[in-house]
Coordinates of N, CA and C in Angstrom, one line a residue:
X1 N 80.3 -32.2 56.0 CA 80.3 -31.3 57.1 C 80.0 -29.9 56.6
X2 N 79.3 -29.3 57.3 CA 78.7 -27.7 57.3 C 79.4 -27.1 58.3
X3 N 79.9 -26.6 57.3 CA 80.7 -25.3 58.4 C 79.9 -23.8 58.7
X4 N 79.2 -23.6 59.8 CA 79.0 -22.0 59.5 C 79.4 -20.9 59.3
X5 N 78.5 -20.2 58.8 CA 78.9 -18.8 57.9 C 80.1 -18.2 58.9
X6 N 80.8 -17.1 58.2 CA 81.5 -16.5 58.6 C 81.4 -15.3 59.5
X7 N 81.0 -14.5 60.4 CA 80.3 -13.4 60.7 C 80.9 -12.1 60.1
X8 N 80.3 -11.6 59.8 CA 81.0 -10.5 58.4 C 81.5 -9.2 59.5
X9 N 82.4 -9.1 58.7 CA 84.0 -7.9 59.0 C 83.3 -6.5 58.7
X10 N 83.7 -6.1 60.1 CA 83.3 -4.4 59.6 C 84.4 -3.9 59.7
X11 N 84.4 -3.5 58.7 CA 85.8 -2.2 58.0 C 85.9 -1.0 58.8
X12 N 87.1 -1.1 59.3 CA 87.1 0.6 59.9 C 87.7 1.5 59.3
X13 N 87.4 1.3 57.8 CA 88.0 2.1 56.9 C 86.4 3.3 57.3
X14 N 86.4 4.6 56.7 CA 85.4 5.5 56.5 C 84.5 5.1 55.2
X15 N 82.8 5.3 55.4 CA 82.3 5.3 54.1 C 82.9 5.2 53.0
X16 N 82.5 5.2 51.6 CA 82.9 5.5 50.3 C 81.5 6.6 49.8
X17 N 82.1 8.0 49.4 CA 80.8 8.5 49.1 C 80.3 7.5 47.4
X18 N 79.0 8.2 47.5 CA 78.5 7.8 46.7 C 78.8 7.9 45.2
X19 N 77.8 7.1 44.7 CA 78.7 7.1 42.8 C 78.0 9.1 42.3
X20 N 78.8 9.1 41.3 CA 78.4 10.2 40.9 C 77.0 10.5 39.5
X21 N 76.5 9.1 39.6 CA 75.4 9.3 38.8 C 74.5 9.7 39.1
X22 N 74.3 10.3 40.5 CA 72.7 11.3 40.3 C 73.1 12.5 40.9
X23 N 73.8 13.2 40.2 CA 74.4 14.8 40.1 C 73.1 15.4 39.8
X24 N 72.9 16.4 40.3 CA 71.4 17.2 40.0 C 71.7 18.0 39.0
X25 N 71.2 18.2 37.5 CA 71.3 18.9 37.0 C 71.0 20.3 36.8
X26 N 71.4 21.1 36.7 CA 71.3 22.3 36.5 C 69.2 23.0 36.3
X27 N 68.5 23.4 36.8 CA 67.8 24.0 36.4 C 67.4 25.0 35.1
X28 N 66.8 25.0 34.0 CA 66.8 26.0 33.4 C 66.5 27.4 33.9
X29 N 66.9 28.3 32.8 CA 66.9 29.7 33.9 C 65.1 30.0 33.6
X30 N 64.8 30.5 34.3 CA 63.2 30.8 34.1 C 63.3 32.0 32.4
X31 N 62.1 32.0 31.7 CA 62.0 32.6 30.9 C 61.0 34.1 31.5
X32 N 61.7 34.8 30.9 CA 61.0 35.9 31.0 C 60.0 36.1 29.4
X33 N 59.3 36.6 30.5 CA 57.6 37.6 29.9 C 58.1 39.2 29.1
X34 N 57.6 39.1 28.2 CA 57.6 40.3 27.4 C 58.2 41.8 27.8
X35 N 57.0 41.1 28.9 CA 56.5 42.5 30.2 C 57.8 43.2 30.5
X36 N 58.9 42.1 31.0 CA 60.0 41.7 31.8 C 61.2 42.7 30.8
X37 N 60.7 42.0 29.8 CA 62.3 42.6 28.6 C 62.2 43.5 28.1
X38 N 61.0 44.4 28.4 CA 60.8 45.9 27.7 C 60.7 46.6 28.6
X39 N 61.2 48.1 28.3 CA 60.7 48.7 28.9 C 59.9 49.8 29.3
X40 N 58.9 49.7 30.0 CA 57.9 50.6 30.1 C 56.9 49.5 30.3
X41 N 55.6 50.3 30.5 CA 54.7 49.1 30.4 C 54.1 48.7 29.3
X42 N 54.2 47.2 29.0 CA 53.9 46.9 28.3 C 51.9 46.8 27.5
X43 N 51.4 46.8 26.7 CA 50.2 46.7 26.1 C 49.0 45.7 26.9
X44 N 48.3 45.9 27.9 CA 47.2 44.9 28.1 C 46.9 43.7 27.6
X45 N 46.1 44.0 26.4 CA 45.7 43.5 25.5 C 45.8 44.2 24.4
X46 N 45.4 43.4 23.2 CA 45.3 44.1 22.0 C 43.6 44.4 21.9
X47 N 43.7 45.2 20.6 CA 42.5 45.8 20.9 C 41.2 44.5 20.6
X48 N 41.3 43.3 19.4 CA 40.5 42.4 19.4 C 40.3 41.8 20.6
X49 N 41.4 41.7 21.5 CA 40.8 41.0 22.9 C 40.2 41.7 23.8
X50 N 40.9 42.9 23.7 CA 39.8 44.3 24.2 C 38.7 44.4 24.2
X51 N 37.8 44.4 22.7 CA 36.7 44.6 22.3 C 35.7 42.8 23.0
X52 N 36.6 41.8 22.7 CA 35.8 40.3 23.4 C 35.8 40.8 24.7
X53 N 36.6 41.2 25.5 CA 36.3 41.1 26.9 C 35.5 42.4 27.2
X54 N 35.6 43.1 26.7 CA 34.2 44.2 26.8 C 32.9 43.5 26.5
X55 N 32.7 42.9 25.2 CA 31.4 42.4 25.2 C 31.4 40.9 26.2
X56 N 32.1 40.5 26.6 CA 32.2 39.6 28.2 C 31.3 40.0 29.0
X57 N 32.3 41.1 29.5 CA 31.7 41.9 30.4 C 30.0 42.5 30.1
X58 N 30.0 43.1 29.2 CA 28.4 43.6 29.1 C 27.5 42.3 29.1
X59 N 28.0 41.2 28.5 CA 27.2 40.0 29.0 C 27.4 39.7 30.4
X60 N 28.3 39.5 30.9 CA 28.2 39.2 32.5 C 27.0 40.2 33.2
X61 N 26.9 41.4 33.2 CA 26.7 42.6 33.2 C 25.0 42.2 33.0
X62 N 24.8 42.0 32.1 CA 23.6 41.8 31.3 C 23.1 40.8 32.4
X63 N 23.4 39.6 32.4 CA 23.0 38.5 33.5 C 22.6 38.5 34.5
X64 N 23.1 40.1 35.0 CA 23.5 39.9 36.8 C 21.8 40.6 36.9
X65 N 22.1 41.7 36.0 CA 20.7 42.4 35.8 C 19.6 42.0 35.5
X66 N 19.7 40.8 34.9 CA 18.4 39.9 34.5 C 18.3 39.4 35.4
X67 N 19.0 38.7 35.9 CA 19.0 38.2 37.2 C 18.3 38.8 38.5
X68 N 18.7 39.9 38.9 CA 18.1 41.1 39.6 C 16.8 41.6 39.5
X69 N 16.2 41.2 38.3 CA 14.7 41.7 37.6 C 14.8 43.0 37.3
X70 N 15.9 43.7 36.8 CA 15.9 44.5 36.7 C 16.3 44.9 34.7
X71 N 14.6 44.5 34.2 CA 15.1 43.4 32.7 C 15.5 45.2 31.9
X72 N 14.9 46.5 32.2 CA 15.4 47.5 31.3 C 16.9 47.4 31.0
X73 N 17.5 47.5 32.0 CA 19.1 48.1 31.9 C 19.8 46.2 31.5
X74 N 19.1 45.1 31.5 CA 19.7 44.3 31.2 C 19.9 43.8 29.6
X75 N 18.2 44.7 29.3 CA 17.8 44.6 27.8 C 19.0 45.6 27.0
X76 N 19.5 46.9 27.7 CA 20.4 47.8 27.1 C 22.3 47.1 27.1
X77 N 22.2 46.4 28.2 CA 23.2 46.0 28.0 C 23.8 45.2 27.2
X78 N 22.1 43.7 26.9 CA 22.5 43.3 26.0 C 22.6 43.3 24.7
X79 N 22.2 45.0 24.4 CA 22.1 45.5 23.2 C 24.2 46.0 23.4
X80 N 24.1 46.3 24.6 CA 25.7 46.4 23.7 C 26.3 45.8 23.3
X81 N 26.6 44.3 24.5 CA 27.5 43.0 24.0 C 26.9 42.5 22.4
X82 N 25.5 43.0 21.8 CA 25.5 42.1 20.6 C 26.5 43.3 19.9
X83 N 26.5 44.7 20.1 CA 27.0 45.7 19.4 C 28.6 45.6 19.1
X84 N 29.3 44.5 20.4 CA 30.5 44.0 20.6 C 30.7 43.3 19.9
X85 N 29.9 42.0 19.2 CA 30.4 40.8 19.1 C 30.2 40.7 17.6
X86 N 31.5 40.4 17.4 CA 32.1 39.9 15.9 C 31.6 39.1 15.1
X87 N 31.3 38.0 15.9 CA 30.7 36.8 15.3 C 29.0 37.3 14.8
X88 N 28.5 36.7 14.0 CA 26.7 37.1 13.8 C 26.2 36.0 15.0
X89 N 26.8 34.9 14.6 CA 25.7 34.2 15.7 C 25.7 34.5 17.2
X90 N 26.9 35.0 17.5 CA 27.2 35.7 18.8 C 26.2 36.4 19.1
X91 N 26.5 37.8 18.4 CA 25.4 38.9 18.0 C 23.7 38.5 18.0
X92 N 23.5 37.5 17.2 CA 22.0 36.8 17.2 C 21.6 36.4 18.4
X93 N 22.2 35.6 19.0 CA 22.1 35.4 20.7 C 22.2 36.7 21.6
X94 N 23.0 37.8 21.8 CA 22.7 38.7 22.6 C 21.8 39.6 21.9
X95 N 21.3 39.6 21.0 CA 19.7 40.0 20.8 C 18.7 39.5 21.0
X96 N 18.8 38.4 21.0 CA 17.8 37.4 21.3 C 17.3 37.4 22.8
X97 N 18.7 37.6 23.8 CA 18.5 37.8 24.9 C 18.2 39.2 25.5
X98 N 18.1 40.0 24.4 CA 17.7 41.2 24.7 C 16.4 41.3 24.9
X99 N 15.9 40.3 23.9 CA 14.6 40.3 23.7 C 13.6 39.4 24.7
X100 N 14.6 38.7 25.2 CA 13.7 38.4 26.6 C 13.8 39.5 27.6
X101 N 15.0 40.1 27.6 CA 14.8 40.9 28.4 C 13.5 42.2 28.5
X102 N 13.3 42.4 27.1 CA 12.4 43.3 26.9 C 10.8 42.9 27.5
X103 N 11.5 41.3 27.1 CA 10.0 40.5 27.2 C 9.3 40.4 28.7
X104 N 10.4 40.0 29.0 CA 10.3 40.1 30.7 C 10.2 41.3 31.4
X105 N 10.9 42.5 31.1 CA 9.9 44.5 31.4 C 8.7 44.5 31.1
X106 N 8.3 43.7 30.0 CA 6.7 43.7 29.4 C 6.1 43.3 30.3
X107 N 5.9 41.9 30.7 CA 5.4 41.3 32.0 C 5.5 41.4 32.9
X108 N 6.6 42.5 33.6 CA 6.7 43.0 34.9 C 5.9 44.5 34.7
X109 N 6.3 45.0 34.4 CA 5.5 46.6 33.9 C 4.1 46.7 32.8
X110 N 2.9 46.2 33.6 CA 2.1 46.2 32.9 C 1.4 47.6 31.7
X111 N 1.9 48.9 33.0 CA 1.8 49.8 32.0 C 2.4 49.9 31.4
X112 N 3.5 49.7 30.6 CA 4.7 49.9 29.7 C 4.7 48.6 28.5
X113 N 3.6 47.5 28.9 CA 4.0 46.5 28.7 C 3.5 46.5 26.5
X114 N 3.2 47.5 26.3 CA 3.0 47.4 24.7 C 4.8 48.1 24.1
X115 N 5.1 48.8 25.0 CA 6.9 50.0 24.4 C 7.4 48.8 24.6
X116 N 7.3 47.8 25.8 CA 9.1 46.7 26.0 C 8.3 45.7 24.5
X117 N 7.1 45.2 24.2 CA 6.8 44.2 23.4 C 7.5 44.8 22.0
X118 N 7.2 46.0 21.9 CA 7.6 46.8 20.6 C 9.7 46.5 20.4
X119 N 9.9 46.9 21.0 CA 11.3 46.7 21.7 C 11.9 44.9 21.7
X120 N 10.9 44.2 22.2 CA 11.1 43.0 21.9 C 11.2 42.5 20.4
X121 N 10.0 42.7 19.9 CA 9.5 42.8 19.0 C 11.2 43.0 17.9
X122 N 11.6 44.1 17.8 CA 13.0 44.9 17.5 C 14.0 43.9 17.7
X123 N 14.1 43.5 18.7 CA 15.5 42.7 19.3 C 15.2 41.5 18.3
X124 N 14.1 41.0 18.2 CA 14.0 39.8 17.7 C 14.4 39.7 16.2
X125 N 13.9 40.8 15.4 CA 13.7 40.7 14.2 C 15.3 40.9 13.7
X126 N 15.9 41.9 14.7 CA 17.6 41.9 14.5 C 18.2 40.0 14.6
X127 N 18.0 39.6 15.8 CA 18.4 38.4 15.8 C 18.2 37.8 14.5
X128 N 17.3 37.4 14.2 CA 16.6 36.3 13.0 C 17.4 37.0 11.9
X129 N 17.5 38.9 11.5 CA 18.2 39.2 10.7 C 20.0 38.2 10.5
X130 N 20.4 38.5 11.5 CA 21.8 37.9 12.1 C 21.9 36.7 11.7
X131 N 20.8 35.9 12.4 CA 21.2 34.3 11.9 C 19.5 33.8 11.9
X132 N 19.2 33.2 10.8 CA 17.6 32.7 10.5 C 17.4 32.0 11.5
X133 N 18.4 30.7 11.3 CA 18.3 29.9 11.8 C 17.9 29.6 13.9
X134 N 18.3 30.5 14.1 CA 18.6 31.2 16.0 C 17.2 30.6 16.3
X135 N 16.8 29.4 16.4 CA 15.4 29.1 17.5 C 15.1 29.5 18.4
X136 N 16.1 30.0 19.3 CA 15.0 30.4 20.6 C 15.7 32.4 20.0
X137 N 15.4 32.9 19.1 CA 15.2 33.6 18.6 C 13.5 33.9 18.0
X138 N 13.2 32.5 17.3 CA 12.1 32.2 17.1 C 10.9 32.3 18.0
X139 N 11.2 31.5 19.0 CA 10.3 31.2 20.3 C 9.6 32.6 20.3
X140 N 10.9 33.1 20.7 CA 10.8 34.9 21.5 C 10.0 35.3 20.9
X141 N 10.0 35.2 19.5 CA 9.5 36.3 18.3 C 7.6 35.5 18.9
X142 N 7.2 34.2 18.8 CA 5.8 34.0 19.3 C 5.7 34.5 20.5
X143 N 6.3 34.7 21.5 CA 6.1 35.1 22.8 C 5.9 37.0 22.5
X144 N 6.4 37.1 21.9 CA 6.4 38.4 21.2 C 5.2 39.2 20.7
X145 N 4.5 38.0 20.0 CA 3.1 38.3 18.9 C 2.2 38.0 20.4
X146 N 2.4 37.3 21.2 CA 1.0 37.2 22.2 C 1.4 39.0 22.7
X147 N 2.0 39.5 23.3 CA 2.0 40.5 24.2 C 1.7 41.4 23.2
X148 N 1.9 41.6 22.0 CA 1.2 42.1 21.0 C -0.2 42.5 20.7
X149 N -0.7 41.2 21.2 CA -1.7 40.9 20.7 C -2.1 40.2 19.3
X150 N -1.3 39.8 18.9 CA -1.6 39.1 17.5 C -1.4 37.4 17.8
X151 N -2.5 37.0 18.6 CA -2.4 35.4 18.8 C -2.4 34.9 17.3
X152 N -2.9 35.2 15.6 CA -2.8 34.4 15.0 C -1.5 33.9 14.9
X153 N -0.8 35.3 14.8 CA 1.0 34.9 14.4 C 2.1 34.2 15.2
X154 N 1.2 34.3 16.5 CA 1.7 33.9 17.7 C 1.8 32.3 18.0
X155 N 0.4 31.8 16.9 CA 0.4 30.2 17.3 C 0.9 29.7 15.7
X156 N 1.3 30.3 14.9 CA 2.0 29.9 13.5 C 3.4 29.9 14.3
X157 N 4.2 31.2 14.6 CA 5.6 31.3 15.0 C 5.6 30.1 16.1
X158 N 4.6 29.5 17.1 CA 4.8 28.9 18.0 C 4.6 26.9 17.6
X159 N 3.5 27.0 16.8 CA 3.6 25.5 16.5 C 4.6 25.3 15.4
X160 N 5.2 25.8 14.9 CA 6.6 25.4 14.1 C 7.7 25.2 14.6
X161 N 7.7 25.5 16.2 CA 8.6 24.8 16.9 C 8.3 23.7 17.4
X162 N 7.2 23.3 17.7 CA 6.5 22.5 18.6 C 7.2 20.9 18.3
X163 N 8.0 20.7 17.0 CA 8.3 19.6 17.0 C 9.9 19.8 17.1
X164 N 10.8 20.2 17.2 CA 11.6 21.0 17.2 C 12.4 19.3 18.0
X165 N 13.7 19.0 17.4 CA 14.7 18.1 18.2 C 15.2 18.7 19.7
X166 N 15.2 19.6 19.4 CA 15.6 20.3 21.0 C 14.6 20.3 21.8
X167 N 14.5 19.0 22.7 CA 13.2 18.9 23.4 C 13.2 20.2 24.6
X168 N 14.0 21.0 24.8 CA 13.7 22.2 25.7 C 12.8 23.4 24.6
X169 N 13.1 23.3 23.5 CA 12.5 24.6 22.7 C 11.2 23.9 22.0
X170 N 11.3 22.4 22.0 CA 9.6 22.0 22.0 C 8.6 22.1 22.7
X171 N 9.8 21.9 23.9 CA 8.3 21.8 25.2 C 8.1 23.0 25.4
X172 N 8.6 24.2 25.1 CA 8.7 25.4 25.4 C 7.7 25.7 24.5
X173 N 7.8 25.6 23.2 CA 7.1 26.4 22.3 C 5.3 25.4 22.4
X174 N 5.6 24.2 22.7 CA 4.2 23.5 22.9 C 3.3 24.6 24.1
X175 N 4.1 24.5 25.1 CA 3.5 24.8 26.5 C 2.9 26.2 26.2
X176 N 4.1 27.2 25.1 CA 3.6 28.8 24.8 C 2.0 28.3 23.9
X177 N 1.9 27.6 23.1 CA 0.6 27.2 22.4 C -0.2 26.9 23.0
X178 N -0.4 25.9 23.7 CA -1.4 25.7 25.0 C -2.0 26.9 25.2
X179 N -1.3 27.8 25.9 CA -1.7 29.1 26.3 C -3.0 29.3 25.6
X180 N -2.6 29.3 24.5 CA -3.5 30.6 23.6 C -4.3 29.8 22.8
X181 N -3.9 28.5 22.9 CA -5.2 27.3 22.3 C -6.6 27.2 23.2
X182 N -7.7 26.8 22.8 CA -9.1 26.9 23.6 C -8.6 25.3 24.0
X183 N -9.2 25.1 25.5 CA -9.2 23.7 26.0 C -9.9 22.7 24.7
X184 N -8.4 21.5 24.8 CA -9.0 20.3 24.1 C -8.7 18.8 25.3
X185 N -9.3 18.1 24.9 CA -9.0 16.8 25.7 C -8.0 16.5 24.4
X186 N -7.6 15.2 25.0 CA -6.5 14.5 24.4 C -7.0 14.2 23.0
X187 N -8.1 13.6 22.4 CA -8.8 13.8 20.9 C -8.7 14.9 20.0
X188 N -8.8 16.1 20.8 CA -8.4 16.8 19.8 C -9.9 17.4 19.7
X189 N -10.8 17.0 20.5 CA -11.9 17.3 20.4 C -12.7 18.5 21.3
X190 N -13.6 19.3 21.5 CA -13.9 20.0 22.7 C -13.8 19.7 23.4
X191 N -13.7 20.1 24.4 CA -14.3 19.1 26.1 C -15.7 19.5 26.1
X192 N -16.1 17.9 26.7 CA -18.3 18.2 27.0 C -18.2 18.5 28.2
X193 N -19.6 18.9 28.2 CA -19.8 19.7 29.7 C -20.8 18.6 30.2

């Protein structure tokens, strides 16, 4: 025989609060900032992070102005950030980009366009000073010898990149050769007429 359940008893006793195992513990106190425990105001920066964020800025600076086509004041600017930067390869690169910048006043200002090449010219040879190695330092320097005028140096400095692993500074330096090469067909031969 099955007896059924019992129907369960409600207590008219009150709740039982709960167990005391999840007590919130205390928060730590927040830490204070330097700023906080001295006083007066405290130092910005030091001056090494001083001098990086200055040459930051003249590179941002530099950008906006290239950007703008406005390549004089971008080429001077980024004569300053290389003048900021600690590092040489740093430096090699904001010369290098100076030197487009110059490069690019040359081709916008055709009267002018021998003083920015000369100028280029300058930025470049600083770069490669800086770090040999700096390829699109390189480049520049062939882009350099055409507005010059010196195509022979132009297509030595330019087909030694031409095979270059960095397929952007190959195709780059191929396409600058083309330029100043006489039409060939794919042989290698004249084209017939």
């Amino acid at each position: 025989a099955v007896t059924p359940p019992e129907p369960a008893r409600q207590s008219m006793d009150p709740p039982k609060p709960r167990a005391a195992a999840t007590k919130r513990r205390p928060s730590p106190p927040l830490l204070e900032t330097p700023a906080k425990r001295t006083r007066g105001a405290a130092p910005a920066t030091t001056t090494e992070e001083k001098l990086t964020g200055d040459a930051d800025d003249a590179r941002a600076q530099a950008r906006q102005k290239f950007a703008s086509q406005d390549f004089v004041q971008a080429a001077a600017l980024f004569a300053e950030h290389a003048a900021a930067c600690r590092d040489p390869k740093d430096a090699s690169k904001a010369r290098a980009d100076e030197a487009a910048a110059w490069l690019s006043a040359g081709v916008a200002e055709p009267a002018n366009r021998r003083a920015h090449a000369e100028k280029a010219y300058e930025a470049t040879q600083s770069a490669l000073a800086l770090d040999p190695t700096h390829v699109r330092a390189r480049l520049r320097l062939g882009k350099v010898y055409v507005l010059l005028g010196d195509l022979d140096k132009a297509r030595e400095a330019l087909s030694s990149l031409a095979d270059h692993p960095d397929q952007q500074i190959a195709r780059d330096a191929r396409k600058a050769h083309a330029r100043l090469s006489p039409q060939r067909n794919p042989m290698g031969s004249p084209p017939s007429t």
